[in-house]
Amino acid sequence: MKLERIALLTALLALPAALAQTVSSPIPIGAALAETSNVALLGQEEVVGVKLAQSYVNSHGGVDGTPIKVILEDTGGNVTGAINAFQLLMNKDHVVGIVGPTLSQQAFGADPIAVQAKVPVIGPSDTANGIPEIGPYVSRVSAPVSAYAPDALKAVLSFHKGITRVAQFYAENDAFSKSEAGTFRQAFKKVGLNLVDVEKTKTGQSNFTSQITTALAKHPQLIEISTLAADGANLVKQLRQFGYTGQIIGGNGLNTPAIFPVCQKYCGGIYIAEAYSPSLKNAVNSWLGQHYRAQYHAAVPQLTAQAFTGVLVFANALSRVAASAHQKIVGMNLAALRVKLNQAVQTTTNFVTPLGAISIYKVPNGGGELNQKDFYVAQIHMNSSGKSGSFVYVK
Amino acid sequence: MTAGYLLQQLANGLSNGAVYAIFALGYTLVFSILDILNFTQGAVFAVGAYLTYSLMTGHIGGGQLHLHLGLRLPLWLAFTAGALISGLLGVAIEFLVFRPLRRRRADPLLALVASIGLATLLVNALQLIYGAQNHNFPFHALGSLPPVVYLGPVIVRSIQLIILGVTLLALAALWLFSRSRYGKALFAVAENPAVASLLGISVSRYIVWTFFLSGLLGGIAGTLVGLSYSISPYFGQNYGLIGLAVIVLGGLGDIPGAVVGGLVMGVIEALTVGVLDFYISGVGSGYQDAISFGILLLVLLFRPQGLLGRKLVQRV
């Protein structure tokens, strides 16, 4: 109720300004990402993605000849930070649309404000169930976990026959982890696995020995982990140190090379469901891989690719709006453009991105849901020193 | 539920409790002298860990900065240097924040808020320098020490045993210190600064020493916890609230109380998960904080002065 009131007030304050405002050059696209806090581990990968996307779009002619400019606002790790960042981007920077926020939890708090103000939002890593249903201006380029979690489970069961007992660890105070864990539980049920133990953790937790002792007393053969990156990596390290030798499936939170310095050699063997593969062959993914490697000497993380895709989708939608209106984006009425841009985003069809060919379709009474064709399952292989590793695609 | 299982959970609780205890020691030391809560302790804890990490790996940065120190110290030397520099940071905090506020006779609440502000600045500076990503001490940091040791049916991570040992050592050192001339002077300052001053004790010098010791302990704790898990700019903050609960449970300003409080808190948490989750999955781990803090509340209802704290006597 309180959030709704804030959203309404913000919308009322923003509306007159937006009505009078026209789009400036370069075309401002907002990025509300977690640059600080313990979520910055994820947010910083996305910041790299949106910056590279700006370079890509501008080096390929911009939007109908006009360059774009990605304006970053730090959301921190909580909902309040995300709301502040959205307000700044909408009302101070007059952006045409926003890529963000980093966490689903933040999206549930901040996206309603953009919906009220009729500003299109593209979630780069908001994979919890119910994100597009927040409102008609909310879309995402991050596949819902229900789209790919069962794939990872099926792959692991096909590689390791005879698994019947599974345990689960998830961060109960993180909306995405909770939602992902629910999806995995449904998948366990579907394939007839016996869920012997569920352990709840908290974001920022580093000691898991009590939960591990309890889980291992129930002799699981497979453990699924839905937590944020560093927490999950510490959990994996302690699981292995406490003698667990069974299989581990990591959720989306563990889908980042940022876990390597934490669990080091113990990261080896974890199966991860992936919505992105650096080895996917297409021109835009090759460009991304080449430019990312030149700067960071590593393979592109999934979150970087997704944030890159978010900006790309906006740029593509802006080009289509310009084409259909037979005029340049710069100088258009901002409020009217935002409405048209949102419609264009939600009619994205077979658009080639680093995630492969994607489409975005409008869900009933909501925004835009992603339709992505290609999903992957990777297994982490660590090198002999245990310092670095790679995601080896097994499906 | 077997006896071995319960023993394992008890060991888990004691090892985690040792982390709480060593963190709370620095906290309670300042409180015992100045009656203020120094929330920079979590940040000093993180700085100590990063200092040891940098001195050991010869590398500073990862965020906006990349510097090579040109030297790599062995763990024990890096650890000592990191702890000493953390102690000096504690002194700097006294000069920059607490002393000016005391001079202005500021409300203790202002000191608390100022310390939260400085802690945020320090943590953000760490993120600027090192980035948000986690850093891990090299695998060989602890030499040939195995990752875990088996004590009968119980598995304990070696580093946790070291933390427990260091916590008890720190407690013993503080006890010995309290028996010395300097220690007695320090506690005289804590009891009544005005009277201590009349007795010829330099109050401000002893306060500086308190901040040095608190920072030193923070640096030691940060490195040990970093060796156990991994380090990130925010990892000290997670211990801030629990550290506060620990010193309240043990008795505000009571040094052995901080250790007992930490160990008790660790054991309560471990047994909450171990016993409840054994029968109904997710209940103990889901309500761990509520149950632990509920027990804390119950203890305080019966012993408001904490487990080892002295009862306050109001003289009329």
XYZ file of C-alpha atoms in Angstrom:
711
model
C 0.000 0.000 0.000
C 2.827 2.346 0.978
C 4.736 1.519 -2.205
C 1.610 2.156 -4.289
C 1.243 5.596 -2.730
C 4.897 6.423 -3.392
C 4.485 5.201 -6.965
C 1.373 7.353 -7.503
C 3.029 10.432 -6.021
C 6.136 9.930 -8.132
C 4.047 9.482 -11.250
C 2.060 12.657 -10.525
C 5.250 14.648 -9.962
C 6.960 13.197 -13.011
C 4.075 13.501 -15.438
C 4.075 17.264 -16.138
C 7.850 17.274 -16.628
C 7.725 14.296 -18.960
C 4.823 15.809 -20.948
C 6.861 18.917 -21.701
C 10.164 17.095 -22.217
C 11.584 16.091 -25.565
C 14.239 13.458 -26.233
C 17.765 14.831 -26.193
C 20.845 13.729 -28.110
C 22.592 11.371 -27.467
C 19.503 9.299 -26.694
C 19.583 8.637 -22.921
C 18.954 5.040 -21.816
C 18.945 4.474 -18.061
C 20.698 1.626 -16.281
C 19.690 1.131 -12.634
C 22.171 -1.451 -11.382
C 23.796 -2.472 -8.102
C 27.218 -0.833 -8.268
C 27.686 -0.995 -4.484
C 26.548 -3.289 -1.624
C 26.963 -7.036 -1.509
C 24.910 -7.294 -4.726
C 27.590 -5.302 -6.579
C 29.254 -8.593 -7.443
C 26.367 -9.149 -9.867
C 25.721 -5.498 -10.667
C 29.287 -4.791 -11.754
C 29.070 -7.551 -14.385
C 25.939 -5.857 -15.692
C 27.567 -2.420 -15.701
C 30.231 -3.827 -18.022
C 27.444 -5.227 -20.222
C 25.564 -1.943 -20.645
C 28.775 0.011 -21.314
C 29.846 -2.469 -23.995
C 26.348 -2.306 -25.486
C 26.653 1.471 -25.781
C 29.946 1.022 -27.670
C 28.411 -1.659 -29.880
C 25.320 0.356 -30.802
C 27.245 3.571 -31.419
C 29.926 1.825 -33.482
C 27.138 0.337 -35.622
C 25.469 3.633 -36.513
C 23.563 4.315 -33.280
C 19.782 4.614 -33.545
C 19.118 5.799 -37.038
C 22.365 7.777 -36.959
C 21.948 9.182 -33.442
C 24.242 7.846 -30.724
C 22.864 6.466 -27.477
C 24.176 7.222 -24.015
C 23.765 4.807 -21.127
C 23.242 6.710 -17.866
C 24.115 4.685 -14.795
C 22.485 5.047 -11.401
C 23.532 2.893 -8.469
C 20.684 0.974 -6.817
C 22.773 -0.500 -4.021
C 21.457 -3.818 -2.822
C 18.003 -2.918 -1.551
C 14.570 -1.823 -2.725
C 14.904 1.784 -1.501
C 18.095 2.230 -3.511
C 16.383 0.876 -6.612
C 13.420 3.259 -6.157
C 15.780 6.244 -5.790
C 17.743 5.227 -8.886
C 14.538 4.855 -10.930
C 13.311 8.271 -9.817
C 16.594 9.950 -10.731
C 16.703 8.310 -14.154
C 13.069 9.143 -14.962
C 12.858 12.664 -13.580
C 16.391 14.059 -13.674
C 18.033 12.267 -16.575
C 14.821 11.980 -18.659
C 15.767 8.563 -20.001
C 13.647 6.844 -22.647
C 13.709 3.541 -20.777
C 15.522 1.737 -17.969
C 17.605 -1.450 -17.947
C 17.465 -2.823 -14.402
C 17.314 -3.429 -11.543
C 19.776 -6.206 -10.687
C 17.617 -8.228 -8.288
C 14.048 -9.501 -8.664
C 13.488 -8.338 -5.090
C 14.325 -4.767 -6.179
C 12.167 -5.108 -9.299
C 9.075 -5.884 -7.208
C 9.652 -2.607 -5.325
C 10.882 -0.236 -8.051
C 9.157 -1.405 -11.248
C 5.658 -0.276 -10.126
C 7.011 3.283 -10.060
C 8.071 3.022 -13.698
C 4.705 1.459 -14.540
C 2.873 4.428 -13.010
C 5.120 6.871 -14.868
C 4.770 4.846 -18.112
C 8.513 4.332 -18.501
C 9.546 1.051 -20.145
C 11.784 -1.190 -18.058
C 13.825 -4.183 -19.185
C 14.984 -6.517 -16.411
C 18.458 -7.878 -17.182
C 18.603 -10.427 -14.380
C 15.127 -10.469 -12.835
C 14.256 -14.121 -13.206
C 11.702 -14.645 -10.438
C 8.208 -15.710 -11.378
C 5.782 -12.799 -11.773
C 8.161 -10.072 -13.032
C 6.282 -9.184 -16.288
C 3.025 -9.357 -14.324
C 4.170 -6.313 -12.263
C 2.711 -4.118 -14.995
C 2.460 -3.293 -18.699
C 5.757 -1.389 -18.829
C 7.905 -4.197 -17.402
C 9.708 -6.581 -19.733
C 12.772 -8.757 -19.245
C 15.589 -10.367 -21.177
C 16.357 -12.786 -18.349
C 14.581 -16.072 -18.910
C 12.417 -17.171 -15.992
C 14.090 -19.902 -14.061
C 11.192 -22.250 -14.872
C 12.364 -22.171 -18.501
C 15.714 -23.786 -17.863
C 15.958 -25.252 -14.342
C 14.363 -28.594 -15.335
C 16.910 -28.917 -18.187
C 19.821 -28.850 -15.736
C 18.183 -31.422 -13.502
C 17.448 -33.775 -16.398
C 21.032 -33.430 -17.673
C 22.522 -34.299 -14.260
C 20.204 -37.300 -13.847
C 21.149 -38.554 -17.289
C 24.898 -38.291 -16.516
C 24.634 -39.811 -13.015
C 22.237 -42.738 -12.896
C 20.695 -43.954 -9.666
C 20.215 -40.589 -7.937
C 17.064 -40.690 -5.821
C 17.767 -38.436 -2.804
C 18.087 -34.683 -3.156
C 18.595 -31.828 -0.662
C 18.164 -28.129 -1.256
C 19.743 -24.938 0.152
C 18.227 -21.582 -0.664
C 18.406 -17.956 0.507
C 14.993 -17.352 1.977
C 15.396 -13.548 2.103
C 16.078 -13.184 -1.613
C 13.024 -13.192 -3.901
C 14.864 -14.706 -6.853
C 16.517 -17.500 -4.866
C 13.214 -18.363 -3.220
C 11.399 -18.442 -6.545
C 14.157 -20.511 -8.165
C 14.102 -22.989 -5.270
C 10.323 -23.413 -5.713
C 10.815 -24.143 -9.415
C 13.479 -26.729 -8.651
C 11.217 -28.393 -6.057
C 8.511 -28.783 -8.711
C 11.107 -30.255 -11.070
C 12.256 -32.730 -8.358
C 8.673 -33.863 -7.928
C 8.164 -34.247 -11.660
C 11.131 -36.585 -12.064
C 10.285 -38.530 -8.889
C 13.217 -37.459 -6.691
C 12.872 -37.759 -2.926
C 13.504 -34.324 -1.358
C 15.153 -35.396 1.913
C 16.072 -31.973 3.310
C 15.550 -28.261 2.724
C 17.890 -25.773 4.414
C 17.214 -22.050 4.397
C 20.089 -19.571 4.361
C 20.407 -15.788 4.329
C 22.124 -13.441 1.918
C 25.557 -12.540 3.269
C 25.765 -15.727 5.358
C 29.196 -17.311 5.320
C 29.072 -20.139 7.855
C 26.843 -23.042 6.827
C 28.254 -25.834 8.959
C 25.063 -26.418 11.004
C 22.850 -26.629 7.922
C 25.417 -28.855 6.194
C 25.602 -31.267 9.145
C 21.801 -31.543 9.155
C 21.565 -32.056 5.402
C 24.377 -34.611 5.221
C 22.782 -36.615 8.050
C 19.992 -37.342 5.557
C 22.410 -38.734 2.940
C 21.541 -36.766 -0.197
C 23.088 -37.827 -3.505
C 22.370 -34.473 -5.140
C 22.291 -30.962 -3.650
C 20.669 -27.974 -5.338
C 21.801 -24.477 -4.304
C 19.787 -21.300 -4.912
C 21.712 -18.441 -3.295
C 23.689 -15.379 -4.298
C 27.148 -16.001 -5.753
C 29.576 -15.555 -2.846
C 27.267 -17.217 -0.320
C 26.764 -20.242 -2.573
C 30.487 -20.503 -3.277
C 31.263 -20.544 0.457
C 28.548 -23.157 0.920
C 30.064 -25.366 -1.798
C 33.519 -25.034 -0.183
C 32.206 -26.095 3.216
C 30.083 -28.929 1.762
C 33.149 -30.443 0.113
C 35.317 -29.875 3.204
C 32.707 -31.695 5.281
C 33.071 -34.694 3.000
C 30.125 -34.369 0.614
C 31.059 -36.159 -2.609
C 27.707 -36.178 -4.417
C 26.578 -33.972 -7.281
C 25.772 -30.260 -6.964
C 23.460 -28.187 -9.147
C 23.956 -24.442 -8.830
C 21.151 -22.053 -9.601
C 21.506 -18.802 -11.447
C 23.306 -17.173 -8.514
C 26.317 -19.435 -9.014
C 26.359 -18.729 -12.714
C 29.363 -16.426 -12.630
C 33.154 -16.825 -12.715
C 33.115 -14.571 -9.627
C 32.623 -17.735 -7.537
C 36.032 -19.144 -8.570
C 38.132 -17.117 -6.085
C 35.808 -18.185 -3.264
C 35.366 -21.931 -3.652
C 38.569 -22.353 -5.710
C 39.253 -26.067 -6.384
C 35.980 -27.032 -4.667
C 33.989 -25.273 -7.454
C 34.925 -28.114 -9.804
C 32.051 -30.344 -10.902
C 29.138 -28.006 -10.146
C 26.422 -28.178 -12.814
C 24.848 -24.852 -13.756
C 21.805 -24.134 -15.877
C 22.731 -21.360 -18.302
C 20.739 -18.898 -20.350
C 23.880 -17.808 -22.196
C 26.857 -19.414 -23.846
C 29.991 -17.419 -24.787
C 30.541 -19.949 -27.559
C 27.220 -19.262 -29.334
C 28.073 -18.385 -32.916
C 26.609 -15.136 -34.193
C 28.087 -11.775 -35.132
C 26.955 -9.804 -32.091
C 28.095 -12.477 -29.613
C 31.482 -12.666 -31.333
C 31.817 -8.864 -31.053
C 30.900 -9.010 -27.369
C 33.291 -11.896 -26.666
C 36.169 -10.187 -28.470
C 35.740 -6.818 -26.746
C 35.122 -8.332 -23.307
C 38.205 -10.544 -23.581
C 40.316 -7.581 -24.680
C 39.474 -5.766 -21.443
C 38.984 -8.522 -18.883
C 40.888 -11.514 -20.306
C 38.010 -13.883 -19.589
C 34.851 -15.327 -21.088
C 31.707 -13.183 -20.974
C 29.579 -13.840 -17.859
C 25.851 -14.420 -18.364
C 24.812 -11.242 -16.545
C 27.060 -9.135 -18.790
C 25.456 -10.697 -21.861
C 21.943 -10.163 -20.495
C 22.538 -6.503 -19.591
C 24.139 -5.988 -23.024
C 21.031 -7.520 -24.569
C 18.744 -5.208 -22.571
C 20.343 -2.091 -24.103
C 20.386 -3.745 -27.530
C 16.650 -4.466 -27.337
C 15.964 -0.818 -26.482
C 18.160 0.377 -29.376
C 16.452 -1.986 -31.798
C 12.989 -0.938 -30.587
C 13.953 2.758 -30.898
C 15.041 2.180 -34.502
C 11.669 0.591 -35.285
C 9.809 3.478 -33.608
C 11.825 5.974 -35.696
C 11.181 3.998 -38.870
C 7.442 3.757 -38.343
C 7.145 7.460 -37.362
C 9.390 8.532 -40.286
C 11.242 10.907 -37.991
C 14.305 11.009 -35.745
C 13.952 9.994 -32.108
C 15.710 13.189 -30.938
C 13.149 15.935 -30.475
C 10.193 13.576 -30.059
C 7.927 14.158 -27.062
C 9.425 12.029 -24.298
C 6.159 10.800 -22.759
C 4.744 9.764 -26.136
C 8.015 8.100 -27.138
C 8.134 6.042 -23.942
C 4.678 4.587 -24.727
C 5.664 3.763 -28.323
C 9.023 2.378 -27.207
C 7.306 0.065 -24.756
C 5.032 -1.260 -27.504
C 8.046 -1.778 -29.763
C 9.992 -3.622 -27.033
C 7.067 -5.971 -26.505
C 6.838 -6.803 -30.192
C 10.520 -7.734 -30.537
C 10.581 -10.782 -32.785
C 13.463 -13.124 -33.645
C 15.991 -10.432 -32.782
C 19.541 -11.776 -32.857
C 21.408 -11.033 -29.617
C 24.236 -12.659 -27.630
C 21.499 -14.821 -26.071
C 20.567 -16.078 -29.557
C 17.388 -15.133 -31.416
C 14.896 -13.797 -28.892
C 11.335 -12.532 -28.946
C 9.404 -10.593 -26.345
C 5.654 -11.090 -26.132
C 3.037 -9.347 -24.040
C 1.556 -11.391 -21.207
C -2.153 -10.938 -20.296
C -2.541 -7.936 -17.915
C 1.205 -7.472 -17.763
C 4.371 -6.550 -19.612
C 6.784 -8.381 -21.869
C 8.004 -11.926 -21.303
C 11.079 -13.320 -22.987
C 10.906 -16.135 -25.474
C 14.400 -17.567 -25.749
C 15.199 -20.676 -27.778
C 18.626 -21.693 -26.546
C 19.460 -22.862 -23.033
C 22.557 -24.659 -21.866
C 23.911 -26.771 -19.045
C 27.517 -26.198 -18.065
C 29.832 -27.924 -15.648
C 32.564 -25.990 -13.875
C 36.070 -27.249 -14.534
C 38.826 -25.762 -12.371
C 42.469 -25.792 -13.422
C 45.051 -27.702 -11.390
C 46.061 -24.647 -9.308
C 42.409 -24.173 -8.319
C 42.670 -20.452 -9.050
C 40.743 -20.221 -12.286
C 38.298 -22.323 -14.170
C 35.754 -22.384 -16.931
C 32.174 -23.301 -17.687
C 32.277 -26.335 -19.943
C 29.024 -26.786 -21.836
C 27.695 -30.313 -21.506
C 24.327 -29.683 -23.161
C 19.492 -38.196 16.270
C 22.785 -39.665 17.460
C 25.200 -38.352 20.093
C 27.797 -37.934 17.326
C 25.387 -35.717 15.412
C 24.736 -33.543 18.475
C 28.454 -33.316 19.214
C 29.052 -32.211 15.643
C 26.423 -29.482 15.953
C 27.962 -28.406 19.271
C 31.374 -28.157 17.586
C 29.795 -26.185 14.708
C 28.294 -23.804 17.250
C 31.498 -23.345 19.219
C 33.557 -22.727 16.083
C 31.089 -20.165 14.738
C 30.707 -18.691 18.211
C 34.466 -18.161 18.360
C 34.145 -15.885 15.320
C 31.411 -13.894 17.065
C 33.509 -13.743 20.224
C 36.678 -12.456 18.615
C 34.655 -9.839 16.754
C 32.818 -8.794 19.932
C 36.049 -8.457 21.957
C 37.080 -5.295 20.108
C 33.560 -3.938 20.363
C 33.290 -4.472 24.100
C 36.750 -3.092 24.855
C 35.776 0.391 23.645
C 32.387 0.131 25.318
C 33.967 -0.847 28.624
C 36.045 2.357 28.649
C 33.892 4.934 26.901
C 30.325 3.577 27.082
C 29.928 4.028 23.349
C 29.244 1.564 20.561
C 31.929 1.849 17.909
C 30.306 0.674 14.697
C 33.527 1.160 12.733
C 34.645 -2.169 14.205
C 33.088 -4.070 11.255
C 34.937 -1.850 8.791
C 38.254 -2.159 10.669
C 37.683 -5.921 10.634
C 37.392 -5.818 6.807
C 40.359 -3.429 6.424
C 42.517 -5.771 8.548
C 41.675 -8.699 6.296
C 42.430 -6.728 3.102
C 45.717 -5.451 4.544
C 46.900 -8.982 5.322
C 45.681 -10.162 1.912
C 47.575 -7.392 0.098
C 50.769 -7.834 2.087
C 50.641 -11.579 1.476
C 49.823 -11.520 -2.233
C 51.744 -8.321 -3.025
C 48.689 -6.949 -4.787
C 46.443 -3.997 -4.001
C 43.343 -3.454 -6.056
C 40.815 -5.126 -8.268
C 38.409 -2.212 -8.427
C 39.556 1.194 -9.670
C 43.149 0.571 -8.637
C 45.800 -1.975 -9.562
C 49.090 -1.772 -7.697
C 51.854 -4.260 -7.190
C 53.693 -3.842 -3.906
C 56.829 -5.580 -5.082
C 56.922 -7.759 -1.965
C 55.072 -10.800 -0.691
C 55.203 -11.485 2.998
C 54.652 -14.864 4.639
C 51.256 -15.188 6.317
C 52.479 -14.682 9.885
C 54.305 -11.463 8.991
C 51.483 -10.102 6.832
C 49.030 -11.012 9.602
C 51.094 -9.184 12.243
C 51.594 -6.105 10.061
C 47.901 -6.092 9.077
C 46.822 -6.285 12.723
C 49.222 -3.490 13.789
C 48.071 -1.191 10.988
C 44.456 -1.954 11.947
C 45.370 -0.913 15.488
C 46.695 2.387 14.111
C 43.487 2.777 12.127
C 41.606 2.385 15.415
C 43.718 5.229 16.842
C 43.025 7.380 13.771
C 39.302 6.798 14.271
C 39.586 7.989 17.875
C 41.353 11.191 16.747
C 39.080 11.834 13.781
C 35.680 10.983 15.219
C 35.375 10.190 18.893
C 37.792 12.684 20.468
C 36.332 15.775 18.698
C 32.837 14.639 19.672
C 33.879 14.103 23.299
C 35.434 17.574 23.378
C 32.119 19.021 22.281
C 30.382 16.889 24.942
C 28.254 15.357 22.179
C 25.515 12.898 23.007
C 26.727 9.244 22.818
C 24.089 8.710 20.145
C 25.974 11.160 17.907
C 29.155 9.149 18.373
C 27.243 6.034 17.348
C 25.855 7.677 14.202
C 29.259 9.183 13.345
C 30.853 5.756 13.660
C 28.227 4.296 11.299
C 29.041 7.078 8.829
C 32.773 6.460 8.988
C 32.243 2.704 8.681
C 30.251 3.272 5.472
C 33.037 5.479 4.092
C 35.704 2.893 4.882
C 33.717 0.045 3.328
C 33.037 2.055 0.179
C 36.717 2.963 -0.043
C 37.521 -0.758 0.081
C 35.049 -1.389 -2.724
C 36.562 1.415 -4.788
C 40.042 -0.032 -4.361
C 39.372 -3.763 -4.466
C 36.027 -3.995 -6.299
C 32.925 -5.772 -5.068
C 34.192 -9.220 -5.956
C 35.293 -11.642 -3.271
C 38.971 -12.287 -2.710
C 40.310 -15.452 -1.232
C 43.577 -16.031 0.539
C 45.802 -18.420 -1.449
C 45.248 -22.115 -0.773
C 48.788 -22.456 0.559
C 48.176 -19.675 3.114
C 47.952 -22.171 5.953
C 50.844 -24.278 4.711
C 50.306 -28.004 4.936
C 47.455 -27.709 7.428
C 44.557 -29.936 6.280
C 41.255 -28.115 5.568
C 39.484 -30.162 8.255
C 40.531 -32.207 11.251
C 38.713 -35.189 12.741
C 38.220 -35.146 16.515
C 36.625 -38.560 17.036
C 33.246 -38.455 15.280
C 33.434 -34.681 14.886
C 34.726 -32.785 11.845
C 36.073 -29.300 12.458
C 37.548 -26.931 9.891
C 41.179 -26.323 10.902
C 40.862 -22.558 10.569
C 37.878 -22.592 12.939
C 40.032 -24.336 15.530
C 42.687 -21.661 15.043
C 40.047 -18.947 15.528
C 38.869 -20.596 18.748
C 42.475 -20.824 19.955
C 43.250 -17.196 19.078
C 40.030 -16.029 20.772
C 40.979 -17.787 24.000
C 44.551 -16.501 23.680
C 43.282 -12.935 23.222
C 41.072 -13.384 26.273
C 44.024 -14.663 28.326
C 46.222 -11.786 27.124
C 43.551 -9.255 28.047
C 43.191 -10.907 31.463
C 46.952 -10.699 32.048
C 46.910 -7.111 30.847
C 44.085 -6.288 33.257
C 46.295 -7.528 36.147
C 49.215 -5.316 35.101
C 49.791 -1.725 36.226
C 48.660 -0.470 32.808
C 45.583 -2.638 32.831
C 44.589 -1.409 36.282
C 45.042 2.179 35.135
C 42.901 1.470 32.078
C 40.084 0.076 34.189
C 40.396 3.024 36.560
C 39.780 5.244 33.530
C 36.747 3.122 32.667
C 35.391 3.356 36.201
C 35.747 7.117 36.613
C 37.846 9.240 34.218
C 37.804 12.280 36.526
C 39.140 10.348 39.536
C 41.663 8.528 37.342
C 42.905 11.895 36.106
C 43.274 13.143 39.692
C 45.367 10.045 40.423
C 47.779 11.144 37.697
C 46.611 8.745 35.019
C 46.668 10.230 31.527
C 43.080 9.478 30.514
C 43.465 10.486 26.871
C 46.568 8.302 26.460
C 44.731 5.264 27.826
C 41.772 5.928 25.559
C 44.181 5.947 22.596
C 45.569 2.591 23.764
C 42.029 1.216 24.010
C 41.314 2.152 20.408
C 44.625 0.653 19.352
C 43.817 -2.643 21.075
C 40.279 -2.640 19.667
C 41.572 -2.018 16.129
C 44.282 -4.653 16.595
C 41.675 -7.227 17.651
C 39.451 -6.173 14.736
C 42.320 -6.688 12.306
C 43.171 -10.096 13.785
C 39.512 -11.173 13.646
C 39.080 -9.925 10.056
C 42.074 -11.862 8.782
C 41.079 -15.059 10.580
C 37.493 -14.908 9.344
C 38.757 -14.006 5.865
C 41.007 -17.058 5.928
C 37.991 -19.142 6.903
C 35.608 -17.923 4.187
C 36.562 -15.175 1.764
C 36.780 -11.400 1.952
C 34.592 -8.751 0.395
C 34.183 -5.084 1.369
C 30.910 -5.783 3.184
C 31.841 -8.931 5.045
C 32.455 -7.140 8.341
C 29.010 -5.569 8.366
C 27.305 -8.934 8.766
C 28.975 -9.307 12.135
C 27.938 -5.854 13.363
C 24.453 -6.748 14.566
C 25.368 -10.163 15.893
C 28.386 -8.630 17.657
C 26.069 -6.188 19.364
C 23.789 -9.025 20.478
C 26.811 -10.927 21.750
C 28.097 -8.120 23.966
C 24.599 -7.551 25.354
C 24.243 -11.273 26.063
C 27.680 -11.487 27.669
C 27.258 -8.286 29.639
C 27.873 -4.828 28.179
C 31.538 -3.931 28.523
C 32.462 -7.247 30.149
C 35.464 -8.726 28.346
C 35.116 -12.416 29.360
C 31.381 -11.875 28.822
C 32.003 -11.086 25.129
C 33.720 -14.451 24.695
C 31.079 -16.397 26.655
C 28.303 -14.494 24.844
C 29.820 -15.283 21.458
C 30.202 -18.973 22.187
C 26.689 -19.237 23.674
C 25.184 -17.427 20.694
C 27.016 -19.744 18.281
C 25.829 -22.851 20.103
C 22.219 -21.625 20.289
C 22.210 -20.993 16.537
C 23.754 -24.366 15.705
C 21.404 -26.327 17.953
C 18.369 -24.418 16.627
C 19.188 -25.608 13.121
C 20.527 -28.996 14.174
C 17.603 -30.067 16.332
C 14.610 -28.484 14.572
C 15.707 -29.104 10.978
C 16.525 -32.694 11.807
C 12.827 -33.340 12.385
C 11.162 -30.734 10.146
C 13.257 -29.454 7.212
C 13.728 -25.725 7.003
C 12.121 -24.789 10.338
C 15.304 -24.250 12.362
C 17.254 -22.602 9.548
C 14.226 -20.493 8.610
C 13.613 -19.163 12.095
C 17.207 -19.297 13.362
C 17.438 -15.549 14.022
C 13.999 -15.319 15.590
C 14.729 -18.238 17.918
C 18.261 -17.070 18.797
C 17.182 -13.508 19.519
C 14.089 -14.820 21.351
C 16.411 -16.778 23.666
C 18.561 -13.650 24.054
C 15.457 -11.725 25.085
C 14.529 -14.405 27.639
C 18.040 -14.385 29.124
C 17.940 -10.611 29.431
C 14.535 -10.693 31.112
C 16.047 -12.778 33.888
C 19.555 -11.278 33.799
C 19.352 -7.745 32.396
C 23.053 -7.305 33.089
C 23.873 -10.204 30.711
C 25.511 -13.528 31.487
C 28.663 -12.160 33.146
C 27.816 -8.481 33.566
C 27.740 -6.915 37.019
C 24.426 -5.766 38.401
C 24.189 -1.986 38.419
C 23.694 -0.546 41.878
C 21.959 2.783 42.006
C 23.322 4.824 44.902
C 21.009 7.510 46.214
